Coordinates of C-alpha atoms in Angstrom, one line a residue:
X1 CA 0.0 0.1 0.0
X2 CA 2.8 2.3 1.2
X3 CA 4.6 1.5 -2.3
X4 CA 1.5 2.3 -4.3
X5 CA 1.1 5.5 -2.6
X6 CA 4.8 6.4 -3.2
X7 CA 4.4 5.6 -6.9
X8 CA 1.3 7.4 -7.4
X9 CA 3.0 10.5 -5.7
X10 CA 5.7 10.3 -8.4
X11 CA 3.2 10.0 -11.1
X12 CA 1.3 12.8 -9.7
X13 CA 4.3 15.2 -9.5
X14 CA 5.5 13.9 -13.0
X15 CA 2.1 14.7 -14.3
X16 CA 2.1 18.4 -13.1
X17 CA 5.8 18.9 -14.2
X18 CA 5.0 17.6 -17.8
X19 CA 2.1 19.7 -18.1
X20 CA 4.1 22.9 -16.7
X21 CA 7.2 22.2 -18.6
X22 CA 5.2 21.7 -21.9
X23 CA 3.9 25.0 -21.4
X24 CA 7.2 26.6 -20.8
X25 CA 8.7 26.5 -24.1
X26 CA 10.9 29.0 -26.2
X27 CA 7.6 30.8 -27.2
X28 CA 6.7 31.1 -23.7
X29 CA 10.0 33.0 -22.9
X30 CA 9.7 35.4 -25.7
X31 CA 6.1 36.1 -25.1
X32 CA 6.5 36.9 -21.3
X33 CA 9.6 39.2 -22.2
X34 CA 7.7 41.0 -24.8
X35 CA 4.4 41.7 -22.9
X36 CA 6.6 42.7 -20.0
X37 CA 8.4 45.1 -21.9
X38 CA 5.1 46.5 -23.5
X39 CA 3.3 46.7 -20.4
X40 CA 5.7 46.8 -17.5
X41 CA 4.2 46.1 -14.2
X42 CA 0.9 45.9 -15.6
X43 CA 1.7 42.4 -17.0
X44 CA 1.2 41.2 -13.6
X45 CA -2.6 41.5 -13.8
X46 CA -2.6 39.8 -17.3
X47 CA -0.7 36.7 -15.4
X48 CA -3.4 36.8 -12.7
X49 CA -6.2 36.6 -14.8
X50 CA -4.5 34.1 -17.4
X51 CA -3.8 31.9 -14.3
X52 CA -7.5 31.7 -13.1
X53 CA -8.7 30.9 -16.7
X54 CA -5.9 28.0 -17.1
X55 CA -7.2 26.6 -13.7
X56 CA -10.8 26.2 -15.0
X57 CA -9.4 24.7 -18.2
X58 CA -7.2 22.2 -16.4
X59 CA -9.6 21.2 -13.8
X60 CA -12.4 20.7 -16.3
X61 CA -10.2 18.8 -18.7
X62 CA -8.5 16.6 -16.1
X63 CA -11.7 15.8 -14.2
X64 CA -13.2 14.5 -17.2
X65 CA -10.4 12.3 -18.7
X66 CA -9.3 10.8 -15.5
X67 CA -12.7 10.1 -14.1
X68 CA -13.9 8.5 -17.4
X69 CA -10.2 7.2 -17.8
X70 CA -10.5 8.0 -21.5
X71 CA -7.8 10.3 -23.2
X72 CA -9.0 13.1 -25.2
X73 CA -9.5 11.5 -28.5
X74 CA -11.5 8.7 -27.0
X75 CA -14.0 10.7 -25.0
X76 CA -14.5 12.9 -28.4
X77 CA -15.1 9.8 -30.2
X78 CA -17.7 8.6 -27.6
X79 CA -19.5 11.9 -28.0
X80 CA -19.6 11.8 -31.9
X81 CA -18.1 9.0 -33.8
X82 CA -15.0 10.7 -35.8
X83 CA -14.7 13.7 -33.8
X84 CA -11.7 12.1 -32.0
X85 CA -9.9 11.6 -35.1
X86 CA -10.2 15.5 -36.1
X87 CA -9.1 16.4 -32.5
X88 CA -6.1 14.0 -32.7
X89 CA -5.1 15.5 -36.1
X90 CA -5.4 19.0 -34.8
X91 CA -3.3 18.0 -31.6
X92 CA -0.6 16.2 -33.4
X93 CA -0.2 18.5 -36.2
X94 CA 0.1 21.3 -33.8
X95 CA 2.5 19.5 -31.6
X96 CA 4.9 18.3 -34.5
X97 CA 5.1 22.1 -35.9
X98 CA 5.7 23.4 -32.3
X99 CA 8.2 20.7 -31.7
X100 CA 10.1 21.8 -34.8
X101 CA 10.3 25.2 -33.1
X102 CA 11.2 23.6 -29.8
X103 CA 14.1 22.0 -31.2
X104 CA 15.3 25.3 -32.8
X105 CA 15.0 26.8 -29.2
X106 CA 17.1 24.0 -28.1
X107 CA 19.8 25.1 -30.5
X108 CA 19.8 28.4 -29.6
X109 CA 20.0 27.3 -26.2
X110 CA 23.0 25.5 -26.7
X111 CA 24.4 28.6 -28.8
X112 CA 24.0 31.1 -26.0
X113 CA 25.3 28.8 -23.2
X114 CA 28.2 27.2 -25.0
X115 CA 28.6 28.9 -28.3
X116 CA 27.8 25.8 -30.3
X117 CA 27.0 26.2 -34.1
X118 CA 23.2 25.7 -34.5
X119 CA 23.2 22.9 -36.8
X120 CA 25.1 21.0 -34.0
X121 CA 22.5 22.5 -31.5
X122 CA 19.2 21.0 -33.3
X123 CA 20.8 17.5 -33.4
X124 CA 22.0 17.6 -30.0
X125 CA 18.6 18.9 -28.6
X126 CA 16.7 16.3 -30.5
X127 CA 19.2 13.5 -29.6
X128 CA 18.9 14.3 -25.6
X129 CA 14.9 14.0 -26.0
X130 CA 15.3 10.9 -28.0
X131 CA 17.7 9.6 -25.4
X132 CA 15.0 10.0 -22.8
X133 CA 12.4 7.6 -24.8
X134 CA 15.4 4.9 -25.6
X135 CA 15.5 4.2 -21.7
X136 CA 14.0 1.0 -20.4
X137 CA 11.4 3.0 -18.2
X138 CA 10.9 6.1 -20.5
X139 CA 7.8 7.4 -18.4
X140 CA 9.9 7.6 -15.1
X141 CA 12.8 9.1 -17.1
X142 CA 10.6 11.7 -18.8
X143 CA 9.3 12.4 -15.0
X144 CA 12.7 13.0 -13.6
X145 CA 13.9 15.1 -16.5
X146 CA 11.2 17.4 -16.5
X147 CA 11.2 17.8 -12.5
X148 CA 15.2 18.4 -12.7
X149 CA 15.2 20.7 -15.6
X150 CA 12.1 22.6 -14.3
X151 CA 14.0 23.4 -10.9
X152 CA 16.9 24.3 -12.8
X153 CA 15.0 27.0 -14.6
X154 CA 13.1 28.2 -11.5
X155 CA 16.6 28.6 -9.6
X156 CA 18.3 30.2 -12.5
X157 CA 15.8 32.7 -13.0
X158 CA 15.6 33.7 -9.3
X159 CA 19.2 34.2 -9.2
X160 CA 18.8 37.0 -11.9
X161 CA 16.1 38.3 -10.0
X162 CA 18.2 39.0 -7.2
X163 CA 20.8 40.7 -9.5
X164 CA 18.2 42.9 -11.2
X165 CA 16.3 43.9 -8.0
X166 CA 12.6 44.4 -9.7
X167 CA 10.1 46.7 -8.1
X168 CA 8.4 44.1 -6.4
X169 CA 5.9 46.3 -4.7
X170 CA 4.8 48.1 -7.9
X171 CA 4.4 44.8 -9.5
X172 CA 2.1 43.5 -6.5
X173 CA 0.1 46.8 -6.7
X174 CA -0.5 46.7 -10.6
X175 CA -1.3 42.8 -10.4
X176 CA -4.6 43.7 -8.7
X177 CA -5.0 47.5 -10.2
X178 CA -3.1 47.7 -13.4
X179 CA -2.2 51.3 -14.4
X180 CA -2.8 50.4 -18.2
X181 CA -6.2 49.7 -17.7
X182 CA -7.9 46.2 -18.0
X183 CA -9.5 46.6 -21.5
X184 CA -6.0 47.3 -23.0
X185 CA -4.6 44.0 -21.6
X186 CA -7.4 41.7 -22.8
X187 CA -5.6 40.5 -26.0
X188 CA -2.3 39.7 -23.9
X189 CA -4.7 37.8 -21.6
X190 CA -6.2 35.7 -24.5
X191 CA -2.6 34.9 -26.0
X192 CA -1.4 33.8 -22.7
X193 CA -4.3 31.4 -22.0
X194 CA -3.3 30.0 -25.5
X195 CA 0.5 29.6 -24.4
X196 CA -0.3 28.1 -21.1
X197 CA -3.2 25.5 -21.8
X198 CA -3.5 25.6 -25.8
X199 CA -3.1 22.6 -27.9
X200 CA -1.3 19.1 -26.5
X201 CA -0.4 21.3 -23.3
X202 CA -4.1 20.8 -22.0
X203 CA -3.5 17.0 -22.2
X204 CA -0.2 16.2 -21.1
X205 CA -0.5 15.9 -17.4
X206 CA -4.2 14.1 -17.7
X207 CA -2.9 11.7 -20.3
X208 CA 0.2 11.0 -18.0
X209 CA -2.1 10.3 -14.9
X210 CA -4.2 7.7 -17.3
X211 CA -1.1 6.0 -18.3
X212 CA -0.2 5.5 -14.3
X213 CA -3.8 4.3 -14.0
X214 CA -4.6 7.3 -11.7
X215 CA -8.5 7.4 -12.9
X216 CA -12.0 7.1 -11.4
X217 CA -13.8 9.1 -9.1
X218 CA -11.9 7.8 -6.0
X219 CA -8.6 9.6 -7.2
X220 CA -10.3 12.7 -7.9
X221 CA -8.9 14.5 -5.0
X222 CA -5.5 13.5 -6.3
X223 CA -6.2 14.5 -10.0
X224 CA -7.3 17.9 -9.0
X225 CA -4.2 18.3 -6.7
X226 CA -2.1 17.5 -9.8
X227 CA -3.6 19.7 -12.1
X228 CA -3.6 22.7 -10.1
X229 CA 0.2 21.9 -9.1
X230 CA 1.0 22.0 -12.8
X231 CA -0.4 25.3 -13.1
X232 CA 1.2 26.4 -10.0
X233 CA 4.6 25.4 -11.2
X234 CA 4.1 27.2 -14.6
X235 CA 2.9 30.2 -12.6
X236 CA 6.1 30.4 -10.5
X237 CA 8.3 30.4 -13.7
X238 CA 6.0 32.9 -15.4
X239 CA 6.2 35.3 -12.5
X240 CA 9.9 34.9 -11.8
X241 CA 10.5 35.7 -15.5
X242 CA 8.3 38.7 -15.5
X243 CA 10.1 40.0 -12.2
X244 CA 13.6 39.5 -13.9
X245 CA 12.7 41.6 -17.0
X246 CA 10.6 43.8 -15.1
X247 CA 13.8 44.7 -13.1
X248 CA 15.6 45.7 -16.5
X249 CA 12.7 47.5 -18.1
X250 CA 11.7 49.5 -15.3
X251 CA 15.0 51.1 -15.3
X252 CA 14.2 52.6 -18.8
X253 CA 16.3 50.1 -20.8
X254 CA 14.7 49.1 -24.4
X255 CA 14.9 45.4 -25.1
X256 CA 16.0 43.8 -28.7
X257 CA 12.5 42.9 -30.2
X258 CA 14.3 40.3 -31.9
X259 CA 15.2 38.2 -28.9
X260 CA 13.5 40.3 -25.9
X261 CA 14.2 37.5 -23.2
X262 CA 18.0 36.8 -23.9
X263 CA 18.4 40.9 -24.2
X264 CA 16.4 41.4 -20.7
X265 CA 19.0 38.8 -19.2
X266 CA 22.3 40.2 -20.9
X267 CA 21.4 43.9 -19.8
X268 CA 20.2 42.8 -16.5
X269 CA 23.1 40.4 -15.3
X270 CA 25.8 40.9 -18.3
X271 CA 27.6 38.1 -19.7
X272 CA 26.6 35.8 -16.7
X273 CA 23.0 36.8 -17.4
X274 CA 23.1 36.1 -21.1
X275 CA 24.6 32.4 -20.5
X276 CA 21.8 31.9 -17.6
X277 CA 19.3 32.9 -20.5
X278 CA 21.1 30.1 -22.6
X279 CA 20.4 27.7 -19.8
X280 CA 16.9 28.4 -19.2
X281 CA 16.2 28.4 -22.8
X282 CA 17.7 25.0 -23.2
X283 CA 16.0 23.5 -20.3
X284 CA 12.5 25.0 -21.8
X285 CA 13.3 23.6 -25.1
X286 CA 14.1 20.1 -24.3
X287 CA 11.2 19.7 -21.7
X288 CA 8.9 21.0 -24.5
X289 CA 10.3 18.6 -27.0
X290 CA 9.6 15.7 -24.5
X291 CA 6.3 16.8 -23.6
X292 CA 5.0 17.7 -27.1
X293 CA 6.0 14.1 -28.4
X294 CA 5.0 12.2 -25.6
X295 CA 1.4 13.8 -25.7
X296 CA 1.2 14.0 -29.3
X297 CA 1.7 10.2 -29.8
X298 CA -0.7 9.6 -26.9
X299 CA -3.3 10.8 -29.1
X300 CA -2.6 8.4 -31.9
X301 CA -2.2 5.2 -29.9
X302 CA -5.7 4.5 -29.0
X303 CA -6.8 5.1 -32.8
X304 CA -4.1 2.9 -34.1
X305 CA -3.2 -0.6 -32.9
X306 CA 0.5 -0.2 -34.9
X307 CA 1.3 3.0 -33.1
X308 CA 0.1 1.5 -29.7
X309 CA 2.3 -1.3 -30.3
X310 CA 5.4 0.6 -31.5
X311 CA 4.7 3.7 -29.1
X312 CA 8.1 4.2 -28.1
X313 CA 9.7 4.1 -31.9
X314 CA 6.9 6.4 -32.8
X315 CA 7.8 8.9 -30.3
X316 CA 11.5 8.5 -31.3
X317 CA 10.4 9.1 -35.1
X318 CA 8.2 12.2 -34.1
X319 CA 11.3 13.9 -32.5
X320 CA 13.4 12.9 -35.3
X321 CA 11.3 14.2 -38.0
X322 CA 11.0 17.8 -35.9
X323 CA 14.7 17.8 -35.7
X324 CA 15.4 17.0 -39.3
X325 CA 12.7 19.5 -40.4
X326 CA 14.4 22.1 -38.2
X327 CA 17.8 21.3 -39.6
X328 CA 16.5 21.6 -43.3
X329 CA 14.6 24.8 -42.8
X330 CA 16.6 26.7 -40.2
X331 CA 14.0 29.1 -39.7
X332 CA 10.1 27.8 -39.6
X333 CA 8.6 31.2 -39.3
X334 CA 6.0 30.0 -41.6
X335 CA 5.2 26.6 -39.9
X336 CA 4.9 28.4 -36.4
X337 CA 2.3 31.0 -38.0
X338 CA 0.2 27.9 -38.9
X339 CA 0.9 26.1 -35.6
X340 CA -0.3 29.3 -33.7
X341 CA -3.7 29.2 -35.7
X342 CA -4.3 25.6 -35.2
X343 CA -3.4 25.7 -31.5
X344 CA -6.0 28.7 -31.2
X345 CA -8.7 26.5 -32.6
X346 CA -7.8 23.3 -30.5
X347 CA -8.4 24.9 -26.9
X348 CA -12.4 25.9 -27.5
X349 CA -13.0 22.3 -29.6
X350 CA -11.2 20.0 -27.0
X351 CA -12.5 22.1 -23.8
X352 CA -16.0 22.2 -25.4
X353 CA -15.9 18.3 -25.7
X354 CA -15.0 17.9 -22.2
X355 CA -18.0 20.2 -21.0
X356 CA -20.2 18.2 -23.0
X357 CA -18.9 14.9 -21.9
X358 CA -19.1 15.9 -18.1
X359 CA -22.8 15.9 -18.4
X360 CA -22.8 12.3 -20.2
X361 CA -23.5 9.6 -17.5
X362 CA -22.4 7.1 -20.3
X363 CA -19.1 8.6 -20.2
X364 CA -18.6 9.8 -16.5
X365 CA -20.3 7.1 -14.9
X366 CA -24.0 6.9 -13.0
X367 CA -22.9 8.6 -9.7
X368 CA -20.6 11.6 -11.0
X369 CA -21.7 15.2 -11.0
X370 CA -19.8 17.9 -12.3
X371 CA -19.5 20.8 -10.3
X372 CA -22.0 23.7 -11.7
X373 CA -19.7 26.3 -10.9
X374 CA -17.0 24.5 -13.0
X375 CA -19.3 24.1 -15.9
X376 CA -20.2 27.6 -16.0
X377 CA -16.9 28.9 -15.8
X378 CA -15.7 26.4 -18.3
X379 CA -18.4 27.5 -20.8
X380 CA -16.9 31.4 -20.5
X381 CA -13.5 30.3 -21.3
X382 CA -14.7 28.4 -24.4
X383 CA -16.4 31.6 -25.8
X384 CA -13.0 33.6 -24.9
X385 CA -11.0 30.8 -26.4
X386 CA -13.3 30.6 -29.5
X387 CA -12.7 34.6 -29.9
X388 CA -9.0 33.7 -29.8
X389 CA -9.2 30.9 -32.4
X390 CA -11.2 33.1 -34.5
X391 CA -8.6 36.1 -34.4
X392 CA -5.7 33.6 -34.7
X393 CA -6.8 32.2 -38.2
X394 CA -6.1 35.8 -39.6
X395 CA -2.4 34.5 -39.2
X396 CA -3.2 31.8 -41.9
X397 CA -3.2 34.6 -44.6
X398 CA 0.6 35.4 -43.9
X399 CA 1.4 31.9 -45.5
X400 CA 0.1 32.6 -48.8
X401 CA 1.0 36.4 -49.1

């Protein structure tokens, strides 16, 4: 019994970290730096609102998937035959394209940290992620890697905070009463929501818990705890990063728009800060490569017996293709525009599916009752996310310009 409790504890923490580190990719770092530069201390309000919305998304999705014991694509297929294949296609395509960007982020991390050429960085970043899935107990290795690298990111960013001395009092005040005004911050809130729980990220932790067998109503308390822990870890990194960059821009310094996060670390803490950023970027990229590959393949394995049988090799192939495409293209800007548009569409569809499923006894069981407050807040988030999805479609026009 004690052994099972310990094993569950490891899986719960692992699920929280894979969700959090999947959200903390290279785009997360750039996004946070850009918005902090634009809105300064008022960005704290954006973080606060996006956290609350993300909690609503994760608690709804994790509850439905883990109580039913079914992955996202299976819940969708149970609701409407064929819908699961559509959801899986969106998630896998979005995950693959973002993974190409994650490999690029890993190469930039190696370049900033050690001065390695980008081509060597692409191969090395992909190879590290592949090595995780080649190990005998890949899921345990994945849990360990995301915990260790997630911890490294938190410590390194905290050191930079100590060096740059941000105006913490002003940040706290504007988190609740933003001087920029709430209406002006709305687009940033929607963007952050998609970046924190969009696409495959929503499912990363829940699918990990299902793989660990932590399902059904009796485990609901643990499921809720793990989902909030995942949001909490991503939030700590976001807040620390916000404060580190605020300490630079509050002094009136302007960030390089091409790489605002690296420039903030460099201006704030000199050469050491620049190398620190390389380490943070490398950790963020590698954990996101692992999370995207694991979750994307988990969307295929119940729809295909071949994928289920060769899951490890399909995951490795997923990472290898991402690495190869990145090495050939060099700058996958066009693909990232497409991925952004896809991810904007995925959240309202997947959350909407989970909300409808939460009311179906054939999926949730006879004695399960979904909290009304969670359902109502979930519907509001679907409407917000749908608005984001429609606006993100305008990005597709750039592909054919």
